[in-house]
Coordinates of C-alpha atoms in Angstrom, one line a residue:
X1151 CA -33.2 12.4 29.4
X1152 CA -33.1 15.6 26.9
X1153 CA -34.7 15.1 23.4
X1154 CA -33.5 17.1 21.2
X1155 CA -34.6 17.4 17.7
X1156 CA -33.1 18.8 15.0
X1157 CA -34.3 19.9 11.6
X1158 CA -32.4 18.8 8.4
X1159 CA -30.0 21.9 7.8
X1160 CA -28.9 21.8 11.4
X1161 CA -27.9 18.1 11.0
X1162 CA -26.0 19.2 7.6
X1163 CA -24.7 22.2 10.1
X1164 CA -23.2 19.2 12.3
X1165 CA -22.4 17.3 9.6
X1166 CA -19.7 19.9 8.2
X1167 CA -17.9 19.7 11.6
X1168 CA -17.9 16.0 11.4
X1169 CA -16.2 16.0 8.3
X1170 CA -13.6 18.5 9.3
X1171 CA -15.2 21.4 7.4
X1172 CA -16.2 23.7 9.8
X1173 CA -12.9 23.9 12.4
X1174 CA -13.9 26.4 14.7
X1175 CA -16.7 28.6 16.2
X1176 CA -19.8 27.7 18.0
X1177 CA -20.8 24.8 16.1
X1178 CA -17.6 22.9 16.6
X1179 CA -18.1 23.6 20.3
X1180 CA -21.4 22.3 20.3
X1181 CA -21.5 18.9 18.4
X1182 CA -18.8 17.8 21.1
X1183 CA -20.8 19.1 23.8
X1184 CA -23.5 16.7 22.2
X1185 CA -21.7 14.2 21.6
X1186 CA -20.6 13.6 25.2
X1187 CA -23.6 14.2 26.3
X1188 CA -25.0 11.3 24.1
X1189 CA -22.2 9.5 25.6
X1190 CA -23.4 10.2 28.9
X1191 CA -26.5 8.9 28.2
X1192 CA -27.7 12.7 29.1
X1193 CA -29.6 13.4 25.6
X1194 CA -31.1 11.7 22.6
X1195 CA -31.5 13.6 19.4
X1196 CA -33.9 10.7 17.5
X1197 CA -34.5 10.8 14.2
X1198 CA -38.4 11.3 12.2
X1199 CA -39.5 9.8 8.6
X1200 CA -38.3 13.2 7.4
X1201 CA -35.0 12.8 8.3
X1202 CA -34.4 9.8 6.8
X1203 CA -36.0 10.5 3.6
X1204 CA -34.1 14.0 3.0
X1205 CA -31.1 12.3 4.4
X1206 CA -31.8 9.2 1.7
X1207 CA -32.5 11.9 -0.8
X1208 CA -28.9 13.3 -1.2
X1209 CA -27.3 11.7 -4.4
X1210 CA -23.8 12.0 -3.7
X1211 CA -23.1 9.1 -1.4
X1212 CA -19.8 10.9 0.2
X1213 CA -21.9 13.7 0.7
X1214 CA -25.2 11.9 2.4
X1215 CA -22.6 9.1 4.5
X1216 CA -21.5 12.2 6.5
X1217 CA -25.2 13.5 7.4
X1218 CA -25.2 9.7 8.1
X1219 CA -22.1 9.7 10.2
X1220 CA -23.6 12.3 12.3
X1221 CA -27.2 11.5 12.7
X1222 CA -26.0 7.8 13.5
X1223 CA -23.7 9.1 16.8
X1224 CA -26.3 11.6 17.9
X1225 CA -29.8 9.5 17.7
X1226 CA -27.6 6.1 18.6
X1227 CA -29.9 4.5 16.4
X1228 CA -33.5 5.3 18.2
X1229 CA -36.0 7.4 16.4
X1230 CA -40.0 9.1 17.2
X1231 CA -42.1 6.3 16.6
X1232 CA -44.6 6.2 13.8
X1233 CA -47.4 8.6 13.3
X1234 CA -50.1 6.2 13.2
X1235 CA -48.8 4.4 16.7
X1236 CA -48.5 8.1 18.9
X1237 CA -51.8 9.1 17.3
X1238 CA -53.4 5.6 18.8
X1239 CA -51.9 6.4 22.3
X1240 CA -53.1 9.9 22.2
X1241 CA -56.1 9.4 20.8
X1242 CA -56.9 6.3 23.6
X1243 CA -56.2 9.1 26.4
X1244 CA -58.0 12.0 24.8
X1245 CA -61.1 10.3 24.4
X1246 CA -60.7 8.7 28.2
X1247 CA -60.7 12.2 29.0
X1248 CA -64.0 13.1 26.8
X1249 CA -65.8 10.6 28.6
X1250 CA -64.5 11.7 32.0
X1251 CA -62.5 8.7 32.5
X1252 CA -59.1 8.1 34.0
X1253 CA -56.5 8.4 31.3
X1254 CA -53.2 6.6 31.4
X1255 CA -50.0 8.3 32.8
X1256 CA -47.6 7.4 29.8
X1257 CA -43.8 6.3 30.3
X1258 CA -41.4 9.1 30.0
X1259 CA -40.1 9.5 26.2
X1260 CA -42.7 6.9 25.2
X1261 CA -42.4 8.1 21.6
X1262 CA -38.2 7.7 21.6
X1263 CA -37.7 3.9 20.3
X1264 CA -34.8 2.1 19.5
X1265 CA -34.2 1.3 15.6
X1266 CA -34.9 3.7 12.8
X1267 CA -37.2 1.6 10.5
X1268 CA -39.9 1.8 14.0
X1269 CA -40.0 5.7 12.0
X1270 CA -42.4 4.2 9.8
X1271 CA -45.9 2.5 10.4
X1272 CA -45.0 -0.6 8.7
X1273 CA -42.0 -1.6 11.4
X1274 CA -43.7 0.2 14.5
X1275 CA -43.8 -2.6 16.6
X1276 CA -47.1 -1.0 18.2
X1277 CA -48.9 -1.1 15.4
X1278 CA -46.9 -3.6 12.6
X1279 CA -47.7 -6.9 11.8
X1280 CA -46.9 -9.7 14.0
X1281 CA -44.1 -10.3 11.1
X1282 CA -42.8 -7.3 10.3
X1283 CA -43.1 -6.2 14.5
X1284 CA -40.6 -9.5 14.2
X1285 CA -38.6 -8.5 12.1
X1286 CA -38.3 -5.0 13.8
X1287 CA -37.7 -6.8 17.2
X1288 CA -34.8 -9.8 15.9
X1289 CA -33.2 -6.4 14.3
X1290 CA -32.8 -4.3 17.7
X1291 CA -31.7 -7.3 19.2
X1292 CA -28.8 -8.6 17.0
X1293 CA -27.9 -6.0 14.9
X1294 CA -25.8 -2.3 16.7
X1295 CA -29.2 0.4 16.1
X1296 CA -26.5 2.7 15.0
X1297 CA -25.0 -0.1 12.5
X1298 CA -28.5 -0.5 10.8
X1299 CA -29.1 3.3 9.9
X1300 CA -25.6 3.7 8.1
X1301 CA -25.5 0.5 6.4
X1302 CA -29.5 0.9 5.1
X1303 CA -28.4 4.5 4.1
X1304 CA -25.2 3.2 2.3
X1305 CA -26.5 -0.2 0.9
X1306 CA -30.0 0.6 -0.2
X1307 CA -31.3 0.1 -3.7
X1308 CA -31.0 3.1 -5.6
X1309 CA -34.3 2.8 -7.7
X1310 CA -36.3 1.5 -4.7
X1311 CA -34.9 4.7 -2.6
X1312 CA -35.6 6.9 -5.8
X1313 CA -39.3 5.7 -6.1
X1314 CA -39.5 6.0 -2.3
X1315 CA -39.0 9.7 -2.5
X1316 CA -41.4 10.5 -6.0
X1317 CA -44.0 9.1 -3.9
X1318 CA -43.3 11.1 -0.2
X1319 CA -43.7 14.4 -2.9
X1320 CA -45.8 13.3 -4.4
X1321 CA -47.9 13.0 -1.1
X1322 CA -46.7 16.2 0.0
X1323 CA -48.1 18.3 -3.1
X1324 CA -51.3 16.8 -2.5
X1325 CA -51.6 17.9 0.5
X1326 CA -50.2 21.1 -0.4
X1327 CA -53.2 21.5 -3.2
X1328 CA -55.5 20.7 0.3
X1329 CA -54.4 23.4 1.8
X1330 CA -54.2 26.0 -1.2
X1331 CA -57.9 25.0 -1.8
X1332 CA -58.5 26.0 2.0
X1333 CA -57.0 29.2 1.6
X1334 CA -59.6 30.2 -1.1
X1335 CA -62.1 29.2 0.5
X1336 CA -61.2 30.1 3.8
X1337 CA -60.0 33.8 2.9
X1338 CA -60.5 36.3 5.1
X1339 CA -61.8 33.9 7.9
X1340 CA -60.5 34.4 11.2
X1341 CA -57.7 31.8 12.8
X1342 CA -60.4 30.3 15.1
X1343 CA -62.6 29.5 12.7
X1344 CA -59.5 28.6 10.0
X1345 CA -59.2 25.7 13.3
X1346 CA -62.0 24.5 13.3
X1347 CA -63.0 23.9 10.2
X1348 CA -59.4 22.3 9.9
X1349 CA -60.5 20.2 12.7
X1350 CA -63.4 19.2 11.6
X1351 CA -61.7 18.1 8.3
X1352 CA -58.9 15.7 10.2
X1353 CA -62.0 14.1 12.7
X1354 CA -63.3 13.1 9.1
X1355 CA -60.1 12.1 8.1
X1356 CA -59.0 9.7 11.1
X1357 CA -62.9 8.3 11.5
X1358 CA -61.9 4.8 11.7
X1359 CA -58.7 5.5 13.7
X1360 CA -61.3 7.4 16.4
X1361 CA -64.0 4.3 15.9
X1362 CA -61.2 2.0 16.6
X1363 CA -60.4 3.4 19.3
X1364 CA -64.0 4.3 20.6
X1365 CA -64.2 0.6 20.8
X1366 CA -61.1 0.1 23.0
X1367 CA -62.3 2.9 25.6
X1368 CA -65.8 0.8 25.7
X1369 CA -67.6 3.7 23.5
X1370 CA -69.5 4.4 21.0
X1371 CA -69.8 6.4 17.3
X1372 CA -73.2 8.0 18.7
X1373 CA -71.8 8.2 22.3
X1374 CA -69.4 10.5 21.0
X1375 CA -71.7 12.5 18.4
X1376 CA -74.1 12.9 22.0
X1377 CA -71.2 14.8 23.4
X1378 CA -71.7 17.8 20.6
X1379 CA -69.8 19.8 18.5
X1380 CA -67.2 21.3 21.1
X1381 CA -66.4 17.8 22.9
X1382 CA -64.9 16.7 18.9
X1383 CA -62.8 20.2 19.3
X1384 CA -61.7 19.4 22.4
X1385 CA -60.9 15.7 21.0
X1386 CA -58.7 17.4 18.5
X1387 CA -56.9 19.8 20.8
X1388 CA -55.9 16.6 23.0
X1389 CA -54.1 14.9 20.4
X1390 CA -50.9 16.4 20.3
X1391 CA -50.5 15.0 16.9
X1392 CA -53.4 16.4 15.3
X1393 CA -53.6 19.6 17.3
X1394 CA -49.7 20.7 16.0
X1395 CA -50.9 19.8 13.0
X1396 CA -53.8 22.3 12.7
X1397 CA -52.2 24.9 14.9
X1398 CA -49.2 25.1 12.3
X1399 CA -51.4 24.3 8.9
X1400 CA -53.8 27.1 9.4
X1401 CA -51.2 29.5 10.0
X1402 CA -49.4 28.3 6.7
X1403 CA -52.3 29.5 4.9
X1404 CA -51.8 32.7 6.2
X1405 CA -48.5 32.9 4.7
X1406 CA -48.2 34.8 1.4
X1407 CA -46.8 33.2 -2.1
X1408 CA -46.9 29.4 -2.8
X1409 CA -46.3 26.5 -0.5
X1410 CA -43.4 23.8 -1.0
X1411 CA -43.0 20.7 -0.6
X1412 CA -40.2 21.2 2.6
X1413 CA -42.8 23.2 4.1
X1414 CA -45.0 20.1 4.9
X1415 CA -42.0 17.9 5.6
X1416 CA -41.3 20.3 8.2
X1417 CA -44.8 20.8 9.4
X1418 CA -45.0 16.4 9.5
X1419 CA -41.4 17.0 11.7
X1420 CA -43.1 19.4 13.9
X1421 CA -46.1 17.0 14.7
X1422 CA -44.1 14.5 16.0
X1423 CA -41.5 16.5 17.7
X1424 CA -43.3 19.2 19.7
X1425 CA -45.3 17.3 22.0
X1426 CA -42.3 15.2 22.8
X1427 CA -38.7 17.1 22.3
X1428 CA -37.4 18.8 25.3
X1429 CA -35.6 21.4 23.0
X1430 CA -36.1 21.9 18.9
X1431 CA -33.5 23.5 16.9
X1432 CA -35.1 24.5 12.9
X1433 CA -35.6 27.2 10.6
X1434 CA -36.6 30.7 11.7
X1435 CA -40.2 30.3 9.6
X1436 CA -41.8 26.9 11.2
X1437 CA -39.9 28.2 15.2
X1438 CA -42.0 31.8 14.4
X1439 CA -45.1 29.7 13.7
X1440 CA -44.3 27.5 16.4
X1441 CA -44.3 30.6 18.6
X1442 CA -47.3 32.2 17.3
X1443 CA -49.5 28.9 18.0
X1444 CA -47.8 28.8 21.9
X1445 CA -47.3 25.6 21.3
X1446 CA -43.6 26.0 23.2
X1447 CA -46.2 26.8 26.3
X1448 CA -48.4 24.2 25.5
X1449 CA -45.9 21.3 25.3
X1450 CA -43.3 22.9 27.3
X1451 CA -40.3 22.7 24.7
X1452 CA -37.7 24.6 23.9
X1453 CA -37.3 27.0 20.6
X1454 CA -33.8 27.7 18.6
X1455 CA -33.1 28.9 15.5
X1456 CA -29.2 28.3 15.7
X1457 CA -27.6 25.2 16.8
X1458 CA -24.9 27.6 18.3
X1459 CA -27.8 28.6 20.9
X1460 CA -26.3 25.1 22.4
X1461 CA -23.5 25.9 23.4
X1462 CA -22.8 25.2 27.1
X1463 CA -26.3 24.1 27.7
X1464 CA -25.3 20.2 27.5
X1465 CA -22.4 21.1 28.9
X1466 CA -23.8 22.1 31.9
X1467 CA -26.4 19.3 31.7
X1468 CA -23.3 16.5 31.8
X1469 CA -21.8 18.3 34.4
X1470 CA -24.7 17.7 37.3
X1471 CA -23.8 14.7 39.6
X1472 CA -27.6 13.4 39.1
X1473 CA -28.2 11.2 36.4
X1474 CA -31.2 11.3 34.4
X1475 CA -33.5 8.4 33.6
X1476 CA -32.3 5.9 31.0
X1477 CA -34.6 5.7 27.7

């Protein structure tokens, strides 16, 4: 199974076809190419938090039901699971691994989960309440996963979606006041030691994810500190969560003029979709950073800048007598 992911302008790219705005050229070819190969059962292209809340943010309703549309046929309804539930996971295999323990050989697409609302921490199932895991659950098994997204994107509360995305910026331009503050700080530092100390500053962060944890590997707080300083780096670099994270945030301090507030919505997109995409289709500026980091090499996925680079690659995917394994 191919996961593809796709950042929000190339879903608005697709979306144009769906709506019969874009008749001919590459991207026509390609979204039907997808499409069967969705069909096929061939590819998944599941959507993050970020998707839904920039989908949610658009304020003309014709306009955001055919990003909708689109998103709905080619994610069939699943989505990346929650940040908080993929760092658990990672974080129970990387410190295994600090403690020269076996860690555990993880299901393919683990992260690829069926129902949007398992996006977000609160309906995870791995890491919601026993309710609201319920609710999640009595959801995906009654109500069409592709059903759900449009009719929660059509039907929701305007003030309640409204408040819902105040909130996600305001969020985001705290952080980017964190990372301006860094860059003062941090100027003329070289991008090793730009990692570190950004490491160091997310192990603080996550302590009592990492104690919790420590206590489910059969560990220790001052077993770990005995390990030193460079077994906490290596922690960091084998969660694939974190480590994208301070791979791509350091080198966002590097760039010249201000930050915005779509550059850490793209940066929270590329945490959860490089370690576990087969192929990633985005903006020129996050694939170069992307590329500069090696995290392609690292994770082994595929970087695009066009969605017309697809063309005849899941064409030739559907065409293979094989089938791939099932989500």
């Amino acid at each position: 199974m191919h996961v593809l992911f796709l950042d929000q302008n190339k879903w608005i790219d697709l979306a144009r076809v769906h709506a019969g705005k874009t008749t001919s050229g590459p991207h026509l070819l390609v979204y039907q190419e997808l499409l069967d190969a969705v069909r096929a059962e061939e590819l998944i292209a599941p959507l993050t938090v970020s998707h839904i809340l920039e989908t949610s943010k658009r304020n003309d309703p014709e306009s955001r039901k055919k990003v909708v549309e689109v998103q709905a046929l080619l994610s069939k309804g699943f989505a990346f699971r929650s940040r908080k539930a993929r760092l658990l996971i990672e974080m129970r295999n990387a410190l295994s691994k600090a403690f020269g323990e076996s860690t555990e050989q993880l299901p393919a697409n683990w992260t690829v989960v069926p129902g949007f609302m398992q996006a977000f921490e609160m309906f995870d199932a791995l890491v919601a309440s026993p309710e609201d895991a319920a609710v999640s659950r009595f959801l995906n098994h009654h109500v069409d996963l592709q059903t759900q997204y449009v009719d929660y994107m059509m039907n929701q509360d305007d003030g309640r979606r409204r408040a819902a995305h105040a909130t996600f910026a305001n969020d985001s331009k705290q952080l980017i006041s964190q990372i301006e503050a860094r860059r003062k700080v941090m100027d003329g530092s070289t991008i090793d030691l730009r990692w570190r100390a950004y490491a160091a500053r997310l192990f603080v962060d996550h302590q009592s994810l990492i104690t919790h944890m420590l206590n489910v590997v059969g560990h220790t707080v001052d077993e770990m500190k005995e390990l030193g300083g460079e077994a906490i780096v290596k922690f960091i670099q084998d969660v694939p969560t974190l480590n994208v994270e301070a791979e791509l945030a350091v080198r966002l301090e590097l760039k010249t003029g201000p930050l915005k507030v779509n550059d850490i919505q793209d940066m929270h997109s590329f945490c959860t979709a490089i370690p576990y995409a087969s192929r990633i289709v985005a903006e020129r500026g996050f694939i170069s950073l992307a590329r500069q980091a090696k995290l392609d090499n690292r994770y082994n996925v595929s970087l695009s800048t066009d969605v017309g680079e697809l063309q005849g690659m899941y064409r030739s995917l559907h065409s293979r007598a094989e089938r791939p394994q099932a989500y």
